[in-house]
CSV table of C-alpha atoms in Angstrom, one decimal:
chain,number,residue,atom,x,y,z
A,120,MET,CA,95.1,94.9,87.6
A,121,PRO,CA,95.2,92.4,84.8
A,122,GLU,CA,96.3,93.6,81.3
A,123,ALA,CA,93.5,94.9,79.0
A,124,ALA,CA,91.5,92.1,77.3
A,125,ASN,CA,88.2,91.7,75.5
A,126,TYR,CA,85.7,90.0,77.9
A,127,GLY,CA,82.9,90.3,75.4
A,128,ILE,CA,79.5,91.0,76.8
A,129,LEU,CA,80.8,90.6,80.4
A,130,ALA,CA,82.6,93.9,79.9
A,131,MET,CA,79.3,95.7,80.0
A,132,VAL,CA,78.2,94.1,83.3
A,133,PRO,CA,80.0,96.4,85.9
A,134,LEU,CA,78.5,99.7,84.5
A,135,THR,CA,75.2,98.1,83.7
A,136,ILE,CA,74.9,97.1,87.4
A,137,THR,CA,76.0,100.6,88.3
A,138,LEU,CA,73.3,102.2,86.1
A,139,VAL,CA,70.5,100.0,87.3
A,140,LEU,CA,71.4,100.5,91.0
A,141,ALA,CA,71.9,104.3,90.5
A,142,PHE,CA,68.4,104.8,89.0
A,143,TRP,CA,66.8,102.3,91.4
A,144,LYS,CA,68.3,103.3,94.7
A,145,LYS,CA,69.2,106.9,93.6
A,146,ASP,CA,72.5,106.7,95.4
A,147,ALA,CA,75.5,107.2,93.1
A,148,VAL,CA,78.2,106.3,95.6
A,149,PHE,CA,76.6,103.0,96.5
A,150,ALA,CA,75.9,102.1,92.8
A,151,LEU,CA,79.4,102.9,91.7
A,152,PHE,CA,81.0,101.0,94.5
A,153,ILE,CA,79.0,97.9,93.8
A,154,GLY,CA,79.8,98.2,90.1
A,155,CYS,CA,83.5,98.3,90.9
A,156,ILE,CA,83.3,95.3,93.2
A,157,ALA,CA,81.4,93.4,90.5
A,158,GLY,CA,84.1,94.3,88.0
A,159,VAL,CA,87.0,93.1,90.0
A,160,MET,CA,85.2,89.8,90.7
A,161,ILE,CA,84.6,89.3,87.0
A,162,LEU,CA,88.3,89.8,86.5
A,163,GLY,CA,88.9,87.0,89.0
A,164,MET,CA,90.2,89.1,91.8
A,165,ASP,CA,89.4,89.1,95.5
A,166,PRO,CA,87.0,91.9,96.3
A,167,ALA,CA,89.1,93.6,99.0
A,168,PHE,CA,92.6,93.2,97.3
A,169,GLY,CA,91.1,93.7,93.9
A,170,PHE,CA,89.4,97.0,94.8
A,171,SER,CA,92.6,98.2,96.4
A,172,ALA,CA,94.6,97.5,93.3
A,173,LEU,CA,91.9,99.1,91.1
A,174,ALA,CA,91.9,102.3,93.2
A,175,GLU,CA,95.7,102.4,93.1
A,176,GLU,CA,95.7,102.2,89.3
A,177,ALA,CA,92.7,104.4,88.6
A,178,LEU,CA,93.5,107.2,91.1
A,179,GLY,CA,97.3,107.2,91.1
A,180,ASN,CA,97.5,109.4,88.0
A,181,GLU,CA,97.9,113.1,87.3
A,182,ASP,CA,94.5,113.4,85.7
A,183,PHE,CA,92.6,112.4,88.8
A,184,ILE,CA,94.9,114.4,91.1
A,185,TRP,CA,94.4,117.4,88.9
A,186,ILE,CA,90.6,117.4,88.9
A,187,LEU,CA,90.6,116.5,92.6
A,188,LEU,CA,92.6,119.6,93.4
A,189,ILE,CA,90.2,121.7,91.2
A,190,GLN,CA,87.3,120.4,93.4
A,191,VAL,CA,89.3,121.2,96.6
A,192,PHE,CA,90.0,124.8,95.6
A,193,ILE,CA,86.5,125.2,94.3
A,194,GLY,CA,85.2,124.2,97.7
A,195,ILE,CA,87.6,126.6,99.5
A,196,MET,CA,86.6,129.5,97.2
A,197,ILE,CA,82.9,128.9,97.8
A,198,ALA,CA,83.5,128.6,101.5
A,199,PHE,CA,85.3,132.0,101.5
A,200,PHE,CA,82.4,133.5,99.6
A,201,MET,CA,80.0,132.1,102.2
A,202,LYS,CA,82.1,133.3,105.1
A,203,ALA,CA,82.1,136.8,103.7
A,204,GLY,CA,78.4,136.7,103.2
A,205,VAL,CA,78.9,138.0,99.7
A,206,VAL,CA,77.0,135.4,97.7
A,207,LYS,CA,73.7,136.3,99.4
A,208,ALA,CA,74.6,140.0,98.9
A,209,PHE,CA,75.3,139.5,95.2
A,210,ALA,CA,72.1,137.6,94.7
A,211,GLU,CA,70.1,140.4,96.4
A,212,LEU,CA,71.8,142.9,94.1
A,213,ILE,CA,71.0,140.9,90.9
A,214,ALA,CA,67.5,140.0,92.1
A,215,GLY,CA,66.6,143.7,91.7
A,216,LYS,CA,67.5,143.5,88.0
A,217,VAL,CA,66.2,140.0,87.1
A,218,LYS,CA,62.6,139.9,87.9
A,219,SER,CA,61.4,136.5,86.8
A,220,PRO,CA,62.5,132.8,86.8
A,221,ARG,CA,62.7,133.0,83.0
A,222,GLY,CA,65.1,135.9,83.2
A,223,VAL,CA,67.3,134.0,85.7
A,224,LYS,CA,67.4,130.9,83.5
A,225,PHE,CA,68.2,132.9,80.4
A,226,ALA,CA,71.0,134.7,82.2
A,227,THR,CA,72.5,131.4,83.3
A,228,TRP,CA,72.3,130.1,79.7
A,229,PHE,CA,73.7,133.3,78.3
A,230,ILE,CA,76.7,133.4,80.6
A,231,GLY,CA,77.5,129.9,79.5
A,232,LEU,CA,78.3,131.2,76.0
A,233,PHE,CA,81.3,133.1,77.4
A,234,THR,CA,82.6,130.9,80.2
A,235,ILE,CA,83.9,128.4,77.6
A,236,ASP,CA,85.8,125.9,79.7
A,237,ASP,CA,84.2,122.6,80.4
A,238,TYR,CA,85.3,122.7,84.1
A,239,MET,CA,85.1,126.4,84.9
A,240,SER,CA,81.7,126.9,83.2
A,241,PRO,CA,79.5,124.7,85.4
A,242,LEU,CA,81.3,125.6,88.6
A,243,LEU,CA,81.5,129.3,88.2
A,244,ARG,CA,78.0,129.8,86.9
A,245,GLY,CA,76.7,127.5,89.6
A,246,VAL,CA,78.2,129.6,92.4
A,247,VAL,CA,76.9,132.8,90.9
A,248,MET,CA,73.4,131.8,89.8
A,249,ARG,CA,72.4,129.2,92.5
A,250,PRO,CA,71.2,131.7,95.0
A,251,LEU,CA,69.1,133.4,92.3
A,252,THR,CA,67.6,130.2,91.0
A,253,ASP,CA,66.7,129.1,94.6
A,254,GLU,CA,65.1,132.5,95.3
A,255,MET,CA,63.0,132.1,92.1
A,256,HIS,CA,62.0,128.5,93.1
A,257,ILE,CA,63.8,127.0,90.1
A,258,PRO,CA,64.6,123.4,90.8
A,259,ARG,CA,68.3,122.5,91.2
A,260,GLU,CA,67.7,119.9,88.4
A,261,LYS,CA,66.9,122.6,85.9
A,262,LEU,CA,70.0,124.6,87.0
A,263,ALA,CA,72.2,121.5,86.6
A,264,PHE,CA,70.7,120.9,83.1
A,265,ILE,CA,71.4,124.4,82.0
A,266,LEU,CA,75.0,124.3,83.3
A,267,ASP,CA,75.7,120.9,81.8
A,268,SER,CA,74.1,121.5,78.4
A,269,THR,CA,75.9,124.8,77.7
A,270,CYS,CA,79.2,123.5,78.9
A,271,SER,CA,81.0,121.0,76.7
A,272,SER,CA,78.5,121.7,73.9
A,273,VAL,CA,79.8,125.3,73.7
A,274,CYS,CA,83.4,124.1,73.9
A,275,THR,CA,82.9,121.9,70.8
A,276,ILE,CA,81.5,124.7,68.6
A,277,MET,CA,84.3,127.1,69.5
A,278,PRO,CA,87.2,126.0,67.2
A,279,PHE,CA,89.9,127.8,69.2
A,280,MET,CA,89.3,125.7,72.3
A,281,ALA,CA,91.4,122.7,73.3
A,282,TRP,CA,88.6,120.4,72.1
A,283,GLY,CA,89.0,121.5,68.5
A,284,ALA,CA,92.8,121.3,68.7
A,285,TYR,CA,92.6,117.8,70.1
A,286,VAL,CA,90.2,116.5,67.4
A,287,ALA,CA,92.1,118.3,64.7
A,288,GLY,CA,95.3,116.5,65.8
A,289,LEU,CA,93.6,113.1,65.7
A,290,VAL,CA,92.4,113.8,62.1
A,291,ALA,CA,95.8,115.0,61.0
A,292,ASP,CA,97.5,111.9,62.4
A,293,LEU,CA,95.4,109.7,60.0
A,294,GLY,CA,97.2,111.1,56.9
A,295,GLY,CA,95.2,110.8,53.7
A,296,PRO,CA,94.1,114.2,52.2
A,297,VAL,CA,94.9,115.9,55.6
A,298,THR,CA,98.6,116.3,56.0
A,299,SER,CA,99.1,119.0,58.6
A,300,SER,CA,97.6,120.2,61.9
A,301,ASP,CA,96.4,123.4,60.1
A,302,GLN,CA,94.4,121.3,57.7
A,303,GLY,CA,93.1,119.3,60.6
A,304,VAL,CA,91.8,122.5,62.2
A,305,SER,CA,90.2,123.4,58.9
A,306,VAL,CA,88.4,120.1,58.8
A,307,TYR,CA,87.2,120.6,62.4
A,308,ILE,CA,85.9,124.1,61.6
A,309,SER,CA,84.0,122.6,58.6
A,310,SER,CA,82.6,119.9,60.8
A,311,ILE,CA,80.9,122.3,63.3
A,312,PRO,CA,77.7,122.8,61.2
A,313,PHE,CA,77.4,119.0,61.3
A,314,ASN,CA,77.9,118.8,65.1
A,315,PHE,CA,74.1,118.5,65.3
A,316,TYR,CA,73.8,117.2,68.9
A,317,ALA,CA,75.9,120.1,70.4
A,318,LEU,CA,74.0,122.7,68.4
A,319,LEU,CA,70.6,121.2,69.3
A,320,MET,CA,71.4,121.0,73.0
A,321,VAL,CA,72.4,124.6,73.1
A,322,LEU,CA,69.1,125.5,71.3
A,323,ILE,CA,66.9,123.2,73.4
A,324,THR,CA,68.4,124.6,76.6
A,325,LEU,CA,67.7,128.1,75.4
A,326,LEU,CA,64.1,127.3,74.5
A,327,SER,CA,63.7,125.6,77.9
A,328,ALA,CA,65.2,128.5,79.7
A,329,LEU,CA,62.8,130.9,77.9
A,330,GLU,CA,59.9,128.5,78.8
A,331,ILE,CA,59.1,128.2,75.1
A,332,LEU,CA,59.8,124.5,75.1
A,333,PRO,CA,57.5,122.9,77.7
A,334,ASP,CA,59.2,120.8,80.4
A,335,PHE,CA,58.7,117.0,80.1
A,336,GLY,CA,59.6,113.8,81.8
A,337,PRO,CA,61.1,114.0,85.3
A,338,MET,CA,62.0,117.6,84.8
A,339,ARG,CA,58.4,118.5,84.6
A,340,THR,CA,57.8,116.9,88.0
A,341,ALA,CA,60.8,118.8,89.4
A,342,GLU,CA,59.5,122.1,88.1
A,343,LYS,CA,56.1,121.5,89.5
A,344,ARG,CA,57.5,120.6,92.9
A,345,ALA,CA,59.6,123.7,93.1
A,346,ARG,CA,56.8,126.0,91.8
A,347,GLU,CA,54.1,124.6,94.1
A,348,THR,CA,56.1,123.8,97.3
A,349,GLY,CA,59.2,126.0,96.9
A,350,LYS,CA,61.4,122.9,97.3
A,351,VAL,CA,64.4,123.2,95.0
A,352,LEU,CA,65.4,119.6,95.9
A,353,ARG,CA,63.2,116.6,96.2
A,354,ASP,CA,62.7,115.1,99.7
A,355,GLY,CA,65.5,112.7,100.4
A,356,ALA,CA,67.8,114.2,97.8
A,357,VAL,CA,71.6,114.3,98.5
A,358,PRO,CA,73.0,117.5,97.0
A,359,MET,CA,76.6,117.4,95.8
A,360,VAL,CA,77.5,120.4,98.0
A,361,GLY,CA,77.4,119.5,101.7
A,362,THR,CA,75.6,121.4,104.5
A,363,GLU,CA,79.0,122.8,105.7
A,364,LEU,CA,78.6,125.8,103.3
A,365,GLU,CA,75.1,126.6,104.5
A,366,GLU,CA,76.4,126.5,108.1
A,367,LEU,CA,79.2,129.0,107.1
A,368,GLN,CA,76.7,131.4,105.6
A,369,LYS,CA,74.4,131.2,108.6
A,370,GLY,CA,77.4,131.7,110.9
A,371,SER,CA,79.1,134.4,108.9
A,372,ASP,CA,80.3,137.4,111.0
A,373,SER,CA,77.8,140.2,110.5
A,374,SER,CA,80.1,142.7,112.0
A,375,VAL,CA,82.0,142.9,108.7
A,376,ALA,CA,79.7,144.0,106.0
A,377,PRO,CA,80.0,142.1,102.7
A,378,ASN,CA,81.8,143.9,99.9
A,379,VAL,CA,80.4,142.7,96.6
A,380,LEU,CA,83.2,144.4,94.6
A,381,PHE,CA,86.3,143.1,96.4
A,382,ASP,CA,84.9,139.9,97.9
A,383,PHE,CA,83.1,138.7,94.8
A,384,LEU,CA,83.5,140.6,91.6
A,385,VAL,CA,87.2,141.0,91.8
A,386,PRO,CA,87.8,137.3,92.5
A,387,ILE,CA,85.6,136.3,89.6
A,388,ALA,CA,87.4,138.8,87.4
A,389,ILE,CA,90.8,137.4,88.5
A,390,LEU,CA,89.5,133.9,87.7
A,391,VAL,CA,88.4,134.8,84.2
A,392,ALA,CA,91.4,137.0,83.5
A,393,SER,CA,93.8,134.2,84.6
A,394,ALA,CA,92.0,131.8,82.3
A,395,ILE,CA,92.4,134.2,79.3
A,396,VAL,CA,96.1,134.9,80.1
A,397,THR,CA,97.0,131.3,80.5
A,398,TYR,CA,95.1,130.4,77.3
A,399,VAL,CA,97.1,133.0,75.4
A,400,THR,CA,100.5,132.4,77.0
A,401,LYS,CA,100.4,128.7,77.8
A,402,GLY,CA,98.3,127.4,74.8
A,403,GLY,CA,95.4,126.3,77.0
A,404,VAL,CA,93.4,127.3,80.1
A,405,LYS,CA,95.3,126.3,83.3
A,406,ILE,CA,92.1,126.0,85.3
A,407,LEU,CA,93.7,124.6,88.5
A,408,GLU,CA,96.2,127.5,88.6
A,409,CYS,CA,93.4,130.0,88.0
A,410,PHE,CA,91.5,128.8,91.0
A,411,ILE,CA,94.7,128.7,93.2
A,412,ILE,CA,95.5,132.4,92.2
A,413,THR,CA,91.9,133.4,93.0
A,414,VAL,CA,92.0,131.6,96.4
A,415,ILE,CA,95.3,133.3,97.3
A,416,TYR,CA,93.8,136.7,96.5
A,417,MET,CA,90.8,136.0,98.6
A,418,THR,CA,92.9,134.8,101.5
A,419,ILE,CA,94.9,138.0,101.6
A,420,GLU,CA,91.9,140.3,101.0
A,421,LEU,CA,89.6,138.7,103.6
A,422,CYS,CA,92.4,138.7,106.2
A,423,VAL,CA,93.1,142.4,105.5
A,424,ARG,CA,89.4,143.2,105.9
A,425,ARG,CA,89.3,141.1,109.1
A,426,VAL,CA,86.6,138.7,107.9
A,427,PHE,CA,89.0,136.1,109.2
A,428,LYS,CA,89.8,136.9,112.8
A,429,SER,CA,92.7,134.4,113.1
A,430,VAL,CA,94.7,131.8,111.3
A,431,THR,CA,92.5,129.2,112.9
A,432,ASP,CA,89.4,130.8,111.5
A,433,LEU,CA,90.9,130.9,108.0
A,434,VAL,CA,92.0,127.2,108.2
A,435,ASN,CA,88.7,126.1,109.6
A,436,THR,CA,86.8,127.8,106.8
A,437,ALA,CA,89.0,126.2,104.2
A,438,VAL,CA,88.5,122.8,105.7
A,439,GLN,CA,84.7,123.3,105.7
A,440,GLY,CA,85.0,124.1,102.0
A,441,MET,CA,86.9,120.9,101.4
A,442,LYS,CA,84.4,118.9,103.4
A,443,SER,CA,81.6,120.4,101.3
A,444,VAL,CA,82.8,118.7,98.1
A,445,MET,CA,83.5,115.3,99.7
A,446,SER,CA,80.4,113.8,98.0
A,447,ALA,CA,81.6,114.9,94.6
A,448,THR,CA,85.1,113.7,95.3
A,449,LEU,CA,83.8,110.2,96.2
A,450,ILE,CA,81.7,110.0,93.1
A,451,LEU,CA,84.5,111.2,90.9
A,452,ALA,CA,87.0,108.7,92.4
A,453,LEU,CA,84.6,105.8,91.9
A,454,ALA,CA,83.8,107.0,88.4
A,455,TYR,CA,87.5,106.8,87.6
A,456,CYS,CA,87.7,103.3,89.1
A,457,ILE,CA,84.8,101.9,87.1
A,458,ASN,CA,86.1,103.6,83.9
A,459,THR,CA,89.4,101.7,84.5
A,460,ILE,CA,87.4,98.5,84.9
A,461,THR,CA,85.5,98.9,81.6
A,462,LYS,CA,88.7,99.8,79.8
A,463,SER,CA,90.5,96.7,81.2
A,464,MET,CA,87.6,94.5,80.1
A,465,GLY,CA,87.6,95.9,76.6
A,466,ALA,CA,84.1,97.4,76.7
A,467,ALA,CA,84.8,99.8,73.8
A,468,ASP,CA,86.1,97.0,71.6
A,469,PHE,CA,83.0,94.9,72.3
A,470,ILE,CA,80.7,97.8,71.3
A,471,LEU,CA,82.6,98.4,68.1
A,472,GLU,CA,82.5,94.6,67.2
A,473,ILE,CA,78.7,94.3,67.7
A,474,THR,CA,78.0,97.5,65.7
A,475,ALA,CA,80.4,96.8,62.8
A,476,GLY,CA,77.7,94.9,60.8
A,477,TRP,CA,75.3,97.8,60.8
A,478,MET,CA,77.5,100.0,58.6
A,479,THR,CA,76.0,101.1,55.3
A,480,PRO,CA,76.6,104.3,53.4
A,481,ALA,CA,73.1,105.6,54.2
A,482,LEU,CA,73.4,104.8,57.9
A,483,PHE,CA,77.1,105.6,58.3
A,484,LEU,CA,76.8,108.9,60.1
A,485,THR,CA,74.0,107.8,62.4
A,486,VAL,CA,75.8,104.6,63.3
A,487,THR,CA,79.0,106.6,64.0
A,488,PHE,CA,77.0,108.8,66.4
A,489,VAL,CA,75.4,105.8,68.1
A,490,VAL,CA,78.6,104.0,68.6
A,491,GLY,CA,80.3,107.1,70.0
A,492,ALA,CA,77.3,107.8,72.2
A,493,VAL,CA,77.4,104.3,73.7
A,494,ILE,CA,81.1,104.3,74.2
A,495,SER,CA,81.1,107.7,75.9
A,496,PHE,CA,78.1,106.8,78.0
A,497,PHE,CA,79.7,103.6,79.3
A,498,THR,CA,83.2,105.2,79.8
A,499,GLY,CA,82.2,108.7,80.8
A,500,SER,CA,85.0,110.1,78.5
A,501,SER,CA,84.3,112.2,75.5
A,502,TRP,CA,88.0,112.6,74.6
A,503,GLY,CA,88.5,108.9,75.0
A,504,THR,CA,85.6,108.4,72.6
A,505,PHE,CA,87.2,110.7,70.1
A,506,ALA,CA,90.5,108.8,70.3
A,507,ILE,CA,88.7,105.5,69.6
A,508,CYS,CA,86.2,106.6,66.9
A,509,ILE,CA,88.1,109.2,64.8
A,510,PRO,CA,90.6,106.6,63.5
A,511,LEU,CA,87.6,104.4,62.5
A,512,ALA,CA,85.0,106.8,61.2
A,513,VAL,CA,87.2,109.2,59.2
A,514,PRO,CA,89.0,106.6,57.1
A,515,MET,CA,85.6,105.0,56.4
A,516,ALA,CA,84.3,108.4,55.2
A,517,TYR,CA,87.4,108.7,53.0
A,518,SER,CA,86.5,105.3,51.5
A,519,PHE,CA,83.1,106.7,50.5
A,520,THR,CA,84.5,109.9,49.1
A,521,GLY,CA,87.4,108.5,47.1
A,522,ASN,CA,89.9,109.7,49.7
A,523,GLN,CA,88.8,113.3,49.2
A,524,LEU,CA,87.6,115.9,51.7
A,525,GLY,CA,83.9,116.5,51.5
A,526,ILE,CA,80.6,116.8,53.3
A,527,LEU,CA,80.6,113.2,54.4
A,528,VAL,CA,84.1,113.6,56.0
A,529,TYR,CA,83.1,116.8,57.8
A,530,ALA,CA,79.8,115.2,58.9
A,531,ALA,CA,81.7,112.1,60.2
A,532,VAL,CA,83.9,114.3,62.4
A,533,GLY,CA,80.8,116.1,63.6
A,534,ALA,CA,79.0,112.8,64.4
A,535,VAL,CA,82.0,111.5,66.4
A,536,VAL,CA,82.1,114.8,68.4
A,537,SER,CA,78.4,114.6,69.0
A,538,GLY,CA,78.6,111.0,70.1
A,539,GLY,CA,81.3,111.9,72.6
A,540,LEU,CA,79.2,114.7,73.9
A,541,PHE,CA,76.1,112.6,74.5
A,542,GLY,CA,77.9,110.5,77.1
A,543,ASP,CA,79.6,113.6,78.5
A,544,HIS,CA,76.2,114.9,79.2
A,545,CYS,CA,74.3,111.8,80.3
A,546,SER,CA,76.7,109.4,81.9
A,547,PRO,CA,76.7,109.4,85.7
A,548,VAL,CA,80.4,108.6,85.5
A,549,SER,CA,81.4,111.6,83.4
A,550,ASP,CA,83.5,114.3,85.2
A,551,THR,CA,81.5,117.2,83.6
A,552,THR,CA,78.2,115.6,84.7
A,553,VAL,CA,79.6,115.4,88.2
A,554,LEU,CA,80.9,119.0,88.1
A,555,SER,CA,77.5,120.2,86.9
A,556,SER,CA,75.8,118.5,89.9
A,557,LEU,CA,78.5,120.0,92.1
A,558,GLY,CA,78.0,123.5,90.7
A,559,SER,CA,74.3,123.4,91.1
A,560,ALA,CA,74.4,121.6,94.4
A,561,CYS,CA,72.0,119.1,92.9
A,562,ASP,CA,71.5,115.4,93.7
A,563,HIS,CA,73.7,113.7,91.1
A,564,ILE,CA,71.3,111.0,90.0
A,565,ASP,CA,68.4,113.5,89.9
A,566,HIS,CA,70.5,115.6,87.5
A,567,VAL,CA,71.1,112.6,85.2
A,568,ARG,CA,67.5,111.4,85.3
A,569,THR,CA,66.0,114.8,84.5
A,570,GLN,CA,68.5,115.6,81.7
A,571,LEU,CA,68.3,112.3,79.8
A,572,PRO,CA,64.9,113.0,78.0
A,573,TYR,CA,66.3,116.3,76.6
A,574,ALA,CA,69.5,114.5,75.5
A,575,PHE,CA,67.5,111.8,73.8
A,576,LEU,CA,65.4,114.4,72.0
A,577,ALA,CA,68.5,116.1,70.7
A,578,ALA,CA,70.0,112.7,69.7
A,579,ALA,CA,66.9,111.6,67.8
A,580,VAL,CA,66.7,114.8,65.8
A,581,SER,CA,70.4,114.6,65.1
A,582,MET,CA,70.2,111.0,63.8
A,583,PHE,CA,67.5,112.1,61.4
A,584,LEU,CA,69.6,115.0,60.2
A,585,TRP,CA,72.6,112.7,59.6
A,586,ILE,CA,70.6,110.3,57.6
A,587,VAL,CA,69.5,113.2,55.4
A,588,VAL,CA,73.2,114.4,55.1
A,589,ALA,CA,74.4,110.9,54.2
A,590,LEU,CA,71.8,110.5,51.5
A,591,ILE,CA,72.6,113.9,50.0
A,592,GLY,CA,76.4,113.7,50.5
């Protein structure tokens, strides 16, 4: 691939093509692939050799391999659940306690306050709650929305998570009145009340789950379809979890009765306990290792209970689980590719250049959010957005406050974090958006389409609040 350069407005073409095709044709894989081909051609490369070089650069890194392995082990874990027939048994057990769609949606939202990991949260809750939401005729789009909106948002308002430490480190590296990581953490904690987008998304999701906030936009259509026809997916939808898992559940061996405690609750407890232990001992949640430990336990336990009749049966079930996440894997791989394209073409630099002239003290916070939101939407990376925008927004806030800490500085950090979250929620090339579609077994583009109006509502209210803060601060 060519070295990174600023291609101006051409840098926006690959992802623009991707977005138009995605919403038009409702096929994420096709849209992402065409966007990648367009990108390599703009870079002056042959489509075949260019795409090959792009894939080698984008996918030959530890980040992609890490999240790929997470998806693989998630697929295996779910396949083991299905083989044991325990997901259905657990759903029947909970169904006796949760009597309404409102109760199921609220439970999904509430659990999200405690599964505070941006990868574990949508996957774990999706596995647990999907049978219940299907039983209550709640559309998969609504489940994906609840998973996604209480995922990264919760992570950013919990200062002890990796998100807070990362942003605190970026702030501390800038110098000025912040001279240590501890001070950076204090700045981040002070910025949480100004992280309006995250706070509003958590609130909006709660009001939607409780059916206090009426559904609107494409979500209203999805809710009406599920309520009147019982179809949790629209006709023609392509769910992110393949039919292999449904086949496993239908073909599970009924001679071995499901054991909700050992087949389901203990694995979930091991997963959560592993996350807590690794967070305490390793300084961060080692999510891949948590899933590997859980799968190892399930392999031993299901073999002992004779759910697996042979090694072949075990391997075939694991392979079925891997196949079931193939759609998510393709989308994720292509998302990494197009993110590499936009970075190589200087898309973030172009966005910053065209928005530099907007900056006034009164609009500072709103413009900061808008710039971060656009960058994160077109790159699918919230952390990448933080790395770009914190060194720009925070020094500018210092210039307005006389190089002193104050409300405007805290609000600037909150606006940057909110901007990164917007793309994290809405971009079809964001990994957490993909994982929410995977956890809910929803059509990926349907998830993006139905969630966007709620994200725009939160963004609009947030921008108004930042204008007020800027005028006061």
